[in-house]
Amino acid sequence: MKTAFITGVTSGFGKAFALRLAQLGYRLVITGRREDRLTALAALLIRNYGVDVLPLCFDVRNQEACRLAIAGMPAEFSQVDLLVNNAGLAAGAAPFDETDVDDFERMIDTNIKGLLYITKLLVPRMIEKKAGHIVNISSIAGIEVYPNGSVYCATKHAVNAITKGLRVDLVKHGIKVSSISPGMVETEFSVVRYHGDEDKAKAVYKGLVPLNAEDIADVLEFIVTRPDHVSINDVQLNPRQQASTSVVFRD
Ligand code: NDP
Ligand code: 8X3
């Protein structure tokens, strides 16, 4: 049985990834900050799929918390075959000069530094086994830069550079490194971006059919079920009505 470690499973993509990987028979380490959701998801996964699940509640921005959580994993979970670096967010949507510095910090600390902390802690275990797969969740924001998104876009550009850097450094150890770069997906992402303003979040998807978390789980399933000799570098996907971050055809 393979073991997957997924960050940010309490909502959106991460929850869909956990459900899909459980269906595929993975043993799961699931993480996030909202303990009630984490515990409920762990119970659901065990009940519905009969897989072993380890819920770890911590903030990926806290390096020591990451270290302690990973160091404390019981032996049966400690050999991670698949790492899905999913935890992330956009905080705010304003021109650079009007953006709150706290929002900069949240995005950089979560999307870049959190991803690095977790990867740095788990990669040595993959190197030891001479096998493993890392899937980083990037975005169309890692390819384009759009108004009011400079720092979020910068974090996802960084995710792409880290993905490519890991790929070239880890190829000699037999480790695959992939990324997924979606456009608009309706999750809690926009509610978080607009600091809880549900109306602003809903307006993002008005007049179009956005992607949903299941669509992204389909891509993850494709990436992790390729034959051993095949490594998918990146998969980009948008809703049919979205051509780019700025060209969206709304009904
Ligand atoms: P959600 O807001 O629905 O989920 C985000 C997840 O990340 C939650 O489980 C949250 O858990 C976790 N998370 C956030 N901050 C932290 C933290 N500091 N420590 C630990 N966990 C954290 O958003 P999505 O599912 O849409 O987003 C998932 C990823 O996909 C993100 O990296 C996002 O940038 C990316 N993405 C999203 C797109 C979209 O349109 N939705 C498109 C392209 C990429 P908790 O709050 O419990 O800690
Ligand atoms: C989320 C998609 O277009 O809001 O990464 O940046 S977008």
PDB file of C-alpha atoms and ligand atoms in Angstrom:
ATOM      1  CA  MET A   1       0.000   0.000   0.000  1.00  0.00           C
ATOM      2  CA  LYS A   2       1.367   3.433  -0.957  1.00  0.00           C
ATOM      3  CA  THR A   3       1.333   6.397   1.438  1.00  0.00           C
ATOM      4  CA  ALA A   4       0.302   9.921   0.387  1.00  0.00           C
ATOM      5  CA  PHE A   5       0.859  13.086   2.413  1.00  0.00           C
ATOM      6  CA  ILE A   6      -1.555  15.860   1.398  1.00  0.00           C
ATOM      7  CA  THR A   7      -1.503  19.398   2.805  1.00  0.00           C
ATOM      8  CA  GLY A   8      -4.683  21.461   3.105  1.00  0.00           C
ATOM      9  CA  VAL A   9      -7.400  18.793   3.043  1.00  0.00           C
ATOM     10  CA  THR A  10     -10.017  20.651   5.080  1.00  0.00           C
ATOM     11  CA  SER A  11     -11.583  22.174   1.966  1.00  0.00           C
ATOM     12  CA  GLY A  12     -11.522  22.373  -1.822  1.00  0.00           C
ATOM     13  CA  PHE A  13      -8.895  20.490  -3.828  1.00  0.00           C
ATOM     14  CA  GLY A  14      -7.277  18.895  -0.803  1.00  0.00           C
ATOM     15  CA  LYS A  15     -10.461  17.230   0.371  1.00  0.00           C
ATOM     16  CA  ALA A  16     -11.171  15.955  -3.153  1.00  0.00           C
ATOM     17  CA  PHE A  17      -7.574  14.647  -3.390  1.00  0.00           C
ATOM     18  CA  ALA A  18      -7.929  12.786  -0.088  1.00  0.00           C
ATOM     19  CA  LEU A  19     -11.174  11.139  -1.194  1.00  0.00           C
ATOM     20  CA  ARG A  20      -9.744  10.209  -4.592  1.00  0.00           C
ATOM     21  CA  LEU A  21      -6.482   8.817  -3.248  1.00  0.00           C
ATOM     22  CA  ALA A  22      -8.423   6.804  -0.657  1.00  0.00           C
ATOM     23  CA  GLN A  23     -10.469   5.332  -3.520  1.00  0.00           C
ATOM     24  CA  LEU A  24      -7.158   4.401  -5.163  1.00  0.00           C
ATOM     25  CA  GLY A  25      -6.145   2.597  -1.965  1.00  0.00           C
ATOM     26  CA  TYR A  26      -3.534   4.995  -0.580  1.00  0.00           C
ATOM     27  CA  ARG A  27      -2.740   5.175   3.120  1.00  0.00           C
ATOM     28  CA  LEU A  28      -3.169   8.890   3.921  1.00  0.00           C
ATOM     29  CA  VAL A  29      -1.550  11.593   6.018  1.00  0.00           C
ATOM     30  CA  ILE A  30      -3.946  14.541   5.874  1.00  0.00           C
ATOM     31  CA  THR A  31      -3.168  18.021   7.176  1.00  0.00           C
ATOM     32  CA  GLY A  32      -4.750  21.402   7.793  1.00  0.00           C
ATOM     33  CA  ARG A  33      -5.425  23.857  10.609  1.00  0.00           C
ATOM     34  CA  ARG A  34      -9.160  23.260  11.187  1.00  0.00           C
ATOM     35  CA  GLU A  35      -9.109  20.277  13.493  1.00  0.00           C
ATOM     36  CA  ASP A  36     -12.880  19.605  13.447  1.00  0.00           C
ATOM     37  CA  ARG A  37     -12.874  19.245   9.647  1.00  0.00           C
ATOM     38  CA  LEU A  38      -9.706  17.168   9.713  1.00  0.00           C
ATOM     39  CA  THR A  39     -11.129  14.747  12.261  1.00  0.00           C
ATOM     40  CA  ALA A  40     -14.440  14.461  10.391  1.00  0.00           C
ATOM     41  CA  LEU A  41     -12.669  13.771   7.094  1.00  0.00           C
ATOM     42  CA  ALA A  42     -10.405  11.158   8.684  1.00  0.00           C
ATOM     43  CA  ALA A  43     -13.467   9.352  10.084  1.00  0.00           C
ATOM     44  CA  LEU A  44     -15.213   9.477   6.697  1.00  0.00           C
ATOM     45  CA  LEU A  45     -12.170   8.111   4.845  1.00  0.00           C
ATOM     46  CA  ILE A  46     -11.734   5.253   7.302  1.00  0.00           C
ATOM     47  CA  ARG A  47     -15.458   4.425   7.278  1.00  0.00           C
ATOM     48  CA  ASN A  48     -16.004   4.617   3.511  1.00  0.00           C
ATOM     49  CA  TYR A  49     -12.711   3.324   2.141  1.00  0.00           C
ATOM     50  CA  GLY A  50     -11.168   1.312   4.979  1.00  0.00           C
ATOM     51  CA  VAL A  51      -7.773   3.005   4.518  1.00  0.00           C
ATOM     52  CA  ASP A  52      -5.355   4.005   7.283  1.00  0.00           C
ATOM     53  CA  VAL A  53      -5.489   7.750   7.920  1.00  0.00           C
ATOM     54  CA  LEU A  54      -3.293   9.990  10.059  1.00  0.00           C
ATOM     55  CA  PRO A  55      -4.711  13.500  10.602  1.00  0.00           C
ATOM     56  CA  LEU A  56      -2.065  16.099  11.497  1.00  0.00           C
ATOM     57  CA  CYS A  57      -3.288  19.513  12.586  1.00  0.00           C
ATOM     58  CA  PHE A  58      -0.724  22.277  12.123  1.00  0.00           C
ATOM     59  CA  ASP A  59       0.018  25.506  10.281  1.00  0.00           C
ATOM     60  CA  VAL A  60       2.435  25.029   7.369  1.00  0.00           C
ATOM     61  CA  ARG A  61       3.810  28.525   8.066  1.00  0.00           C
ATOM     62  CA  ASN A  62       5.246  27.303  11.363  1.00  0.00           C
ATOM     63  CA  GLN A  63       8.511  25.506  10.583  1.00  0.00           C
ATOM     64  CA  GLU A  64       8.789  23.934  14.032  1.00  0.00           C
ATOM     65  CA  ALA A  65       5.190  22.705  13.907  1.00  0.00           C
ATOM     66  CA  CYS A  66       5.908  21.090  10.510  1.00  0.00           C
ATOM     67  CA  ARG A  67       9.032  19.435  11.930  1.00  0.00           C
ATOM     68  CA  LEU A  68       7.266  18.102  15.027  1.00  0.00           C
ATOM     69  CA  ALA A  69       4.262  16.810  13.082  1.00  0.00           C
ATOM     70  CA  ILE A  70       6.417  14.923  10.594  1.00  0.00           C
ATOM     71  CA  ALA A  71       8.901  13.673  13.185  1.00  0.00           C
ATOM     72  CA  GLY A  72       6.014  12.231  15.193  1.00  0.00           C
ATOM     73  CA  MET A  73       4.475  10.181  12.373  1.00  0.00           C
ATOM     74  CA  PRO A  74       4.159   6.506  13.329  1.00  0.00           C
ATOM     75  CA  ALA A  75       6.367   4.108  11.352  1.00  0.00           C
ATOM     76  CA  GLU A  76       3.578   2.846   9.093  1.00  0.00           C
ATOM     77  CA  PHE A  77       2.973   6.376   7.750  1.00  0.00           C
ATOM     78  CA  SER A  78       6.570   7.577   7.653  1.00  0.00           C
ATOM     79  CA  GLN A  79       7.607   6.228   4.220  1.00  0.00           C
ATOM     80  CA  VAL A  80       5.808   8.773   2.065  1.00  0.00           C
ATOM     81  CA  ASP A  81       5.475   7.771  -1.605  1.00  0.00           C
ATOM     82  CA  LEU A  82       3.449  10.774  -2.753  1.00  0.00           C
ATOM     83  CA  LEU A  83       3.560  14.343  -1.433  1.00  0.00           C
ATOM     84  CA  VAL A  84       0.809  16.695  -2.608  1.00  0.00           C
ATOM     85  CA  ASN A  85       1.717  20.284  -1.725  1.00  0.00           C
ATOM     86  CA  ASN A  86      -1.741  21.807  -1.924  1.00  0.00           C
ATOM     87  CA  ALA A  87      -2.201  24.140   1.081  1.00  0.00           C
ATOM     88  CA  GLY A  88      -2.321  27.688  -0.179  1.00  0.00           C
ATOM     89  CA  LEU A  89      -4.315  30.836  -0.566  1.00  0.00           C
ATOM     90  CA  ALA A  90      -4.722  34.246  -2.095  1.00  0.00           C
ATOM     91  CA  ALA A  91      -5.240  36.981   0.488  1.00  0.00           C
ATOM     92  CA  GLY A  92      -6.795  40.141  -0.878  1.00  0.00           C
ATOM     93  CA  ALA A  93      -7.204  41.450  -4.417  1.00  0.00           C
ATOM     94  CA  ALA A  94      -5.969  45.015  -4.652  1.00  0.00           C
ATOM     95  CA  PRO A  95      -3.408  47.031  -6.582  1.00  0.00           C
ATOM     96  CA  PHE A  96       0.072  46.493  -5.165  1.00  0.00           C
ATOM     97  CA  ASP A  97       0.207  49.906  -3.499  1.00  0.00           C
ATOM     98  CA  GLU A  98      -3.057  49.277  -1.644  1.00  0.00           C
ATOM     99  CA  THR A  99      -2.323  45.727  -0.533  1.00  0.00           C
ATOM    100  CA  ASP A 100      -1.912  45.006   3.152  1.00  0.00           C
ATOM    101  CA  VAL A 101       1.600  43.819   4.050  1.00  0.00           C
ATOM    102  CA  ASP A 102       0.017  41.143   6.290  1.00  0.00           C
ATOM    103  CA  ASP A 103      -1.601  39.680   3.168  1.00  0.00           C
ATOM    104  CA  PHE A 104       1.812  39.583   1.425  1.00  0.00           C
ATOM    105  CA  GLU A 105       3.209  37.710   4.405  1.00  0.00           C
ATOM    106  CA  ARG A 106       0.353  35.182   4.555  1.00  0.00           C
ATOM    107  CA  MET A 107       0.668  34.293   0.880  1.00  0.00           C
ATOM    108  CA  ILE A 108       4.460  34.090   0.824  1.00  0.00           C
ATOM    109  CA  ASP A 109       4.663  32.191   4.119  1.00  0.00           C
ATOM    110  CA  THR A 110       1.980  29.666   3.129  1.00  0.00           C
ATOM    111  CA  ASN A 111       2.392  29.196  -0.612  1.00  0.00           C
ATOM    112  CA  ILE A 112       6.177  29.312  -0.789  1.00  0.00           C
ATOM    113  CA  LYS A 113       7.748  28.799   2.630  1.00  0.00           C
ATOM    114  CA  GLY A 114       5.191  26.251   3.854  1.00  0.00           C
ATOM    115  CA  LEU A 115       5.633  24.216   0.681  1.00  0.00           C
ATOM    116  CA  LEU A 116       9.411  24.360   1.127  1.00  0.00           C
ATOM    117  CA  TYR A 117       9.314  23.323   4.805  1.00  0.00           C
ATOM    118  CA  ILE A 118       7.173  20.260   4.102  1.00  0.00           C
ATOM    119  CA  THR A 119       9.161  19.260   1.029  1.00  0.00           C
ATOM    120  CA  LYS A 120      12.498  19.676   2.802  1.00  0.00           C
ATOM    121  CA  LEU A 121      11.304  17.407   5.618  1.00  0.00           C
ATOM    122  CA  LEU A 122       9.936  14.645   3.378  1.00  0.00           C
ATOM    123  CA  VAL A 123      12.426  14.553   0.494  1.00  0.00           C
ATOM    124  CA  PRO A 124      15.214  12.806   2.485  1.00  0.00           C
ATOM    125  CA  ARG A 125      12.841   9.877   3.074  1.00  0.00           C
ATOM    126  CA  MET A 126      12.183   9.650  -0.674  1.00  0.00           C
ATOM    127  CA  ILE A 127      15.909   9.887  -1.461  1.00  0.00           C
ATOM    128  CA  GLU A 128      16.565   7.036   0.953  1.00  0.00           C
ATOM    129  CA  LYS A 129      14.045   4.863  -0.923  1.00  0.00           C
ATOM    130  CA  LYS A 130      15.216   6.097  -4.344  1.00  0.00           C
ATOM    131  CA  ALA A 131      11.555   6.661  -5.264  1.00  0.00           C
ATOM    132  CA  GLY A 132       8.767   9.131  -4.700  1.00  0.00           C
ATOM    133  CA  HIS A 133       6.512  11.646  -6.352  1.00  0.00           C
ATOM    134  CA  ILE A 134       5.891  15.281  -5.456  1.00  0.00           C
ATOM    135  CA  VAL A 135       2.875  17.088  -6.932  1.00  0.00           C
ATOM    136  CA  ASN A 136       2.800  20.842  -6.339  1.00  0.00           C
ATOM    137  CA  ILE A 137      -0.437  22.756  -6.796  1.00  0.00           C
ATOM    138  CA  SER A 138       0.370  25.795  -8.876  1.00  0.00           C
ATOM    139  CA  SER A 139      -2.069  27.927 -10.858  1.00  0.00           C
ATOM    140  CA  ILE A 140      -2.703  29.873 -14.023  1.00  0.00           C
ATOM    141  CA  ALA A 141      -1.346  32.627 -11.731  1.00  0.00           C
ATOM    142  CA  GLY A 142       2.039  30.926 -12.054  1.00  0.00           C
ATOM    143  CA  ILE A 143       1.944  31.479 -15.809  1.00  0.00           C
ATOM    144  CA  GLU A 144       0.248  34.868 -16.107  1.00  0.00           C
ATOM    145  CA  VAL A 145       0.230  38.020 -13.976  1.00  0.00           C
ATOM    146  CA  TYR A 146      -3.064  39.868 -13.638  1.00  0.00           C
ATOM    147  CA  PRO A 147      -4.155  43.174 -12.086  1.00  0.00           C
ATOM    148  CA  ASN A 148      -4.566  43.086  -8.291  1.00  0.00           C
ATOM    149  CA  GLY A 149      -2.785  39.760  -8.023  1.00  0.00           C
ATOM    150  CA  SER A 150       0.912  40.616  -8.036  1.00  0.00           C
ATOM    151  CA  VAL A 151       1.945  38.828  -4.849  1.00  0.00           C
ATOM    152  CA  TYR A 152      -0.317  35.780  -5.308  1.00  0.00           C
ATOM    153  CA  CYS A 153       1.002  35.461  -8.873  1.00  0.00           C
ATOM    154  CA  ALA A 154       4.566  35.845  -7.558  1.00  0.00           C
ATOM    155  CA  THR A 155       4.011  32.971  -5.122  1.00  0.00           C
ATOM    156  CA  LYS A 156       2.730  30.672  -7.867  1.00  0.00           C
ATOM    157  CA  HIS A 157       5.594  31.688 -10.195  1.00  0.00           C
ATOM    158  CA  ALA A 158       7.845  30.671  -7.298  1.00  0.00           C
ATOM    159  CA  VAL A 159       6.022  27.341  -6.987  1.00  0.00           C
ATOM    160  CA  ASN A 160       6.799  26.712 -10.654  1.00  0.00           C
ATOM    161  CA  ALA A 161      10.487  27.555 -10.184  1.00  0.00           C
ATOM    162  CA  ILE A 162      10.648  25.285  -7.126  1.00  0.00           C
ATOM    163  CA  THR A 163       8.923  22.495  -9.064  1.00  0.00           C
ATOM    164  CA  LYS A 164      11.456  22.736 -11.888  1.00  0.00           C
ATOM    165  CA  GLY A 165      14.357  23.043  -9.437  1.00  0.00           C
ATOM    166  CA  LEU A 166      13.235  19.971  -7.514  1.00  0.00           C
ATOM    167  CA  ARG A 167      12.823  18.043 -10.760  1.00  0.00           C
ATOM    168  CA  VAL A 168      16.393  18.689 -11.886  1.00  0.00           C
ATOM    169  CA  ASP A 169      17.890  18.052  -8.441  1.00  0.00           C
ATOM    170  CA  LEU A 170      15.900  14.918  -7.648  1.00  0.00           C
ATOM    171  CA  VAL A 171      15.878  13.113 -11.004  1.00  0.00           C
ATOM    172  CA  LYS A 172      19.039  11.199 -10.021  1.00  0.00           C
ATOM    173  CA  HIS A 173      17.175   9.812  -7.002  1.00  0.00           C
ATOM    174  CA  GLY A 174      14.286   8.439  -9.075  1.00  0.00           C
ATOM    175  CA  ILE A 175      11.845  11.033  -7.749  1.00  0.00           C
ATOM    176  CA  LYS A 176       9.175  12.500 -10.048  1.00  0.00           C
ATOM    177  CA  VAL A 177       8.066  16.128  -9.629  1.00  0.00           C
ATOM    178  CA  SER A 178       4.832  17.375 -11.207  1.00  0.00           C
ATOM    179  CA  SER A 179       2.548  20.371 -10.959  1.00  0.00           C
ATOM    180  CA  ILE A 180      -1.079  21.182 -11.695  1.00  0.00           C
ATOM    181  CA  SER A 181      -1.946  24.677 -12.916  1.00  0.00           C
ATOM    182  CA  PRO A 182      -5.695  25.335 -12.902  1.00  0.00           C
ATOM    183  CA  GLY A 183      -7.674  28.443 -13.820  1.00  0.00           C
ATOM    184  CA  MET A 184     -10.895  29.255 -11.976  1.00  0.00           C
ATOM    185  CA  VAL A 185     -12.096  26.525  -9.617  1.00  0.00           C
ATOM    186  CA  GLU A 186     -14.988  27.192  -7.252  1.00  0.00           C
ATOM    187  CA  THR A 187     -13.902  26.223  -3.729  1.00  0.00           C
ATOM    188  CA  GLU A 188     -13.465  28.341  -0.600  1.00  0.00           C
ATOM    189  CA  PHE A 189     -10.538  30.019  -2.377  1.00  0.00           C
ATOM    190  CA  SER A 190     -12.375  33.242  -3.308  1.00  0.00           C
ATOM    191  CA  VAL A 191     -14.110  33.509   0.087  1.00  0.00           C
ATOM    192  CA  VAL A 192     -10.639  33.423   1.657  1.00  0.00           C
ATOM    193  CA  ARG A 193      -9.246  35.837  -0.943  1.00  0.00           C
ATOM    194  CA  TYR A 194     -12.028  38.361  -0.199  1.00  0.00           C
ATOM    195  CA  HIS A 195     -11.612  37.942   3.556  1.00  0.00           C
ATOM    196  CA  GLY A 196     -14.982  36.215   4.029  1.00  0.00           C
ATOM    197  CA  ASP A 197     -17.076  38.409   1.699  1.00  0.00           C
ATOM    198  CA  GLU A 198     -19.364  35.740   0.157  1.00  0.00           C
ATOM    199  CA  ASP A 199     -20.937  38.135  -2.367  1.00  0.00           C
ATOM    200  CA  LYS A 200     -17.585  39.151  -3.845  1.00  0.00           C
ATOM    201  CA  ALA A 201     -16.544  35.499  -3.928  1.00  0.00           C
ATOM    202  CA  LYS A 202     -19.729  34.444  -5.779  1.00  0.00           C
ATOM    203  CA  ALA A 203     -19.270  37.247  -8.324  1.00  0.00           C
ATOM    204  CA  VAL A 204     -15.960  35.714  -9.464  1.00  0.00           C
ATOM    205  CA  TYR A 205     -17.868  32.766 -10.998  1.00  0.00           C
ATOM    206  CA  LYS A 206     -20.929  34.672 -12.220  1.00  0.00           C
ATOM    207  CA  GLY A 207     -22.026  33.729 -15.738  1.00  0.00           C
ATOM    208  CA  LEU A 208     -19.669  30.816 -16.202  1.00  0.00           C
ATOM    209  CA  VAL A 209     -19.317  27.201 -15.219  1.00  0.00           C
ATOM    210  CA  PRO A 210     -16.089  27.092 -13.204  1.00  0.00           C
ATOM    211  CA  LEU A 211     -14.005  24.001 -12.667  1.00  0.00           C
ATOM    212  CA  ASN A 212     -14.675  22.108  -9.442  1.00  0.00           C
ATOM    213  CA  ALA A 213     -12.391  20.255  -7.054  1.00  0.00           C
ATOM    214  CA  GLU A 214     -13.313  16.903  -8.618  1.00  0.00           C
ATOM    215  CA  ASP A 215     -11.917  18.103 -11.958  1.00  0.00           C
ATOM    216  CA  ILE A 216      -8.582  18.739 -10.276  1.00  0.00           C
ATOM    217  CA  ALA A 217      -8.715  15.354  -8.516  1.00  0.00           C
ATOM    218  CA  ASP A 218      -9.203  13.770 -11.988  1.00  0.00           C
ATOM    219  CA  VAL A 219      -5.914  15.379 -13.051  1.00  0.00           C
ATOM    220  CA  LEU A 220      -4.118  14.243  -9.900  1.00  0.00           C
ATOM    221  CA  GLU A 221      -5.383  10.705 -10.504  1.00  0.00           C
ATOM    222  CA  PHE A 222      -4.066  10.816 -14.083  1.00  0.00           C
ATOM    223  CA  ILE A 223      -0.653  12.073 -12.917  1.00  0.00           C
ATOM    224  CA  VAL A 224      -0.195   9.451 -10.201  1.00  0.00           C
ATOM    225  CA  THR A 225      -1.462   6.497 -12.219  1.00  0.00           C
ATOM    226  CA  ARG A 226       0.962   6.806 -15.158  1.00  0.00           C
ATOM    227  CA  PRO A 227       3.414   3.922 -15.616  1.00  0.00           C
ATOM    228  CA  ASP A 228       6.614   4.244 -13.587  1.00  0.00           C
ATOM    229  CA  HIS A 229       8.679   5.402 -16.578  1.00  0.00           C
ATOM    230  CA  VAL A 230       6.320   8.332 -17.324  1.00  0.00           C
ATOM    231  CA  SER A 231       6.640  11.663 -15.503  1.00  0.00           C
ATOM    232  CA  ILE A 232       4.054  14.397 -16.097  1.00  0.00           C
ATOM    233  CA  ASN A 233       5.678  17.818 -15.727  1.00  0.00           C
ATOM    234  CA  ASP A 234       2.637  20.104 -15.553  1.00  0.00           C
ATOM    235  CA  VAL A 235      -1.037  19.982 -16.435  1.00  0.00           C
ATOM    236  CA  GLN A 236      -2.808  23.267 -17.210  1.00  0.00           C
ATOM    237  CA  LEU A 237      -6.594  23.379 -17.252  1.00  0.00           C
ATOM    238  CA  ASN A 238      -9.272  26.068 -17.351  1.00  0.00           C
ATOM    239  CA  PRO A 239     -13.054  26.193 -17.520  1.00  0.00           C
ATOM    240  CA  ARG A 240     -14.283  26.095 -21.142  1.00  0.00           C
ATOM    241  CA  GLN A 241     -15.342  29.746 -20.779  1.00  0.00           C
ATOM    242  CA  GLN A 242     -11.893  30.928 -19.597  1.00  0.00           C
ATOM    243  CA  ALA A 243      -9.167  31.504 -22.196  1.00  0.00           C
ATOM    244  CA  SER A 244      -6.753  33.359 -19.901  1.00  0.00           C
ATOM    245  CA  THR A 245      -6.933  35.236 -16.602  1.00  0.00           C
ATOM    246  CA  SER A 246      -8.255  38.293 -18.450  1.00  0.00           C
ATOM    247  CA  VAL A 247     -10.377  36.684 -21.198  1.00  0.00           C
ATOM    248  CA  VAL A 248     -13.440  35.086 -19.644  1.00  0.00           C
ATOM    249  CA  PHE A 249     -16.626  34.616 -21.671  1.00  0.00           C
ATOM    250  CA  ARG A 250     -19.602  35.024 -19.321  1.00  0.00           C
ATOM    251  CA  ASP A 251     -23.227  34.212 -20.320  1.00  0.00           C
TER     252      ASP A 251
HETATM  253  P1  NDP B   1      -9.526  26.302  -0.247  1.00  0.00           P
HETATM  254  O1  NDP B   1      -9.515  27.614   0.456  1.00  0.00           O
HETATM  255  O2  NDP B   1     -10.822  25.641  -0.475  1.00  0.00           O
HETATM  256  O3  NDP B   1      -8.543  25.280   0.498  1.00  0.00           O
HETATM  257  C1  NDP B   1      -7.285  25.682   0.937  1.00  0.00           C
HETATM  258  C2  NDP B   1      -6.715  24.629   1.876  1.00  0.00           C
HETATM  259  O4  NDP B   1      -5.397  25.062   2.287  1.00  0.00           O
HETATM  260  C3  NDP B   1      -7.544  24.452   3.144  1.00  0.00           C
HETATM  261  O5  NDP B   1      -7.636  23.078   3.449  1.00  0.00           O
HETATM  262  C4  NDP B   1      -6.732  25.165   4.211  1.00  0.00           C
HETATM  263  O6  NDP B   1      -6.889  24.519   5.452  1.00  0.00           O
HETATM  264  C5  NDP B   1      -5.292  24.963   3.700  1.00  0.00           C
HETATM  265  N1  NDP B   1      -4.404  25.985   4.239  1.00  0.00           N
HETATM  266  C6  NDP B   1      -4.420  27.318   3.965  1.00  0.00           C
HETATM  267  N2  NDP B   1      -3.484  27.942   4.707  1.00  0.00           N
HETATM  268  C7  NDP B   1      -2.889  26.988   5.470  1.00  0.00           C
HETATM  269  C8  NDP B   1      -1.860  27.006   6.441  1.00  0.00           C
HETATM  270  N3  NDP B   1      -1.259  28.142   6.797  1.00  0.00           N
HETATM  271  N4  NDP B   1      -1.500  25.843   7.046  1.00  0.00           N
HETATM  272  C9  NDP B   1      -2.108  24.692   6.695  1.00  0.00           C
HETATM  273  N5  NDP B   1      -3.077  24.594   5.776  1.00  0.00           N
HETATM  274  C10 NDP B   1      -3.463  25.732   5.173  1.00  0.00           C
HETATM  275  O7  NDP B   1      -8.788  26.572  -1.641  1.00  0.00           O
HETATM  276  P2  NDP B   1      -8.466  25.599  -2.893  1.00  0.00           P
HETATM  277  O8  NDP B   1      -8.790  24.206  -2.599  1.00  0.00           O
HETATM  278  O9  NDP B   1      -9.065  26.239  -4.086  1.00  0.00           O
HETATM  279  O10 NDP B   1      -6.903  25.813  -2.987  1.00  0.00           O
HETATM  280  C11 NDP B   1      -5.969  24.756  -2.920  1.00  0.00           C
HETATM  281  C12 NDP B   1      -4.723  25.161  -3.695  1.00  0.00           C
HETATM  282  O11 NDP B   1      -5.072  25.359  -5.065  1.00  0.00           O
HETATM  283  C13 NDP B   1      -4.068  26.458  -3.249  1.00  0.00           C
HETATM  284  O12 NDP B   1      -2.669  26.306  -3.284  1.00  0.00           O
HETATM  285  C14 NDP B   1      -4.523  27.472  -4.310  1.00  0.00           C
HETATM  286  O13 NDP B   1      -3.601  28.525  -4.437  1.00  0.00           O
HETATM  287  C15 NDP B   1      -4.556  26.592  -5.531  1.00  0.00           C
HETATM  288  N6  NDP B   1      -5.383  27.015  -6.665  1.00  0.00           N
HETATM  289  C16 NDP B   1      -6.719  27.308  -6.491  1.00  0.00           C
HETATM  290  C17 NDP B   1      -7.483  27.687  -7.575  1.00  0.00           C
HETATM  291  C18 NDP B   1      -8.930  28.071  -7.458  1.00  0.00           C
HETATM  292  O14 NDP B   1      -9.429  28.764  -8.361  1.00  0.00           O
HETATM  293  N7  NDP B   1      -9.636  27.644  -6.438  1.00  0.00           N
HETATM  294  C19 NDP B   1      -6.911  27.701  -8.930  1.00  0.00           C
HETATM  295  C20 NDP B   1      -5.507  27.387  -8.987  1.00  0.00           C
HETATM  296  C21 NDP B   1      -4.801  27.028  -7.897  1.00  0.00           C
HETATM  297  P3  NDP B   1      -7.059  25.260   6.886  1.00  0.00           P
HETATM  298  O15 NDP B   1      -7.701  26.577   6.635  1.00  0.00           O
HETATM  299  O16 NDP B   1      -7.895  24.297   7.673  1.00  0.00           O
HETATM  300  O17 NDP B   1      -5.661  25.345   7.382  1.00  0.00           O
HETATM  301  C1  8X3 B   2      -6.363  30.666  -8.537  1.00  0.00           C
HETATM  302  C2  8X3 B   2      -6.797  31.041  -9.914  1.00  0.00           C
HETATM  303  O1  8X3 B   2      -7.091  33.007 -11.521  1.00  0.00           O
HETATM  304  O2  8X3 B   2      -7.683  33.363  -9.179  1.00  0.00           O
HETATM  305  O3  8X3 B   2      -5.029  30.311  -8.503  1.00  0.00           O
HETATM  306  O4  8X3 B   2      -5.391  33.221  -9.837  1.00  0.00           O
HETATM  307  S1  8X3 B   2      -6.723  32.743 -10.124  1.00  0.00           S
END
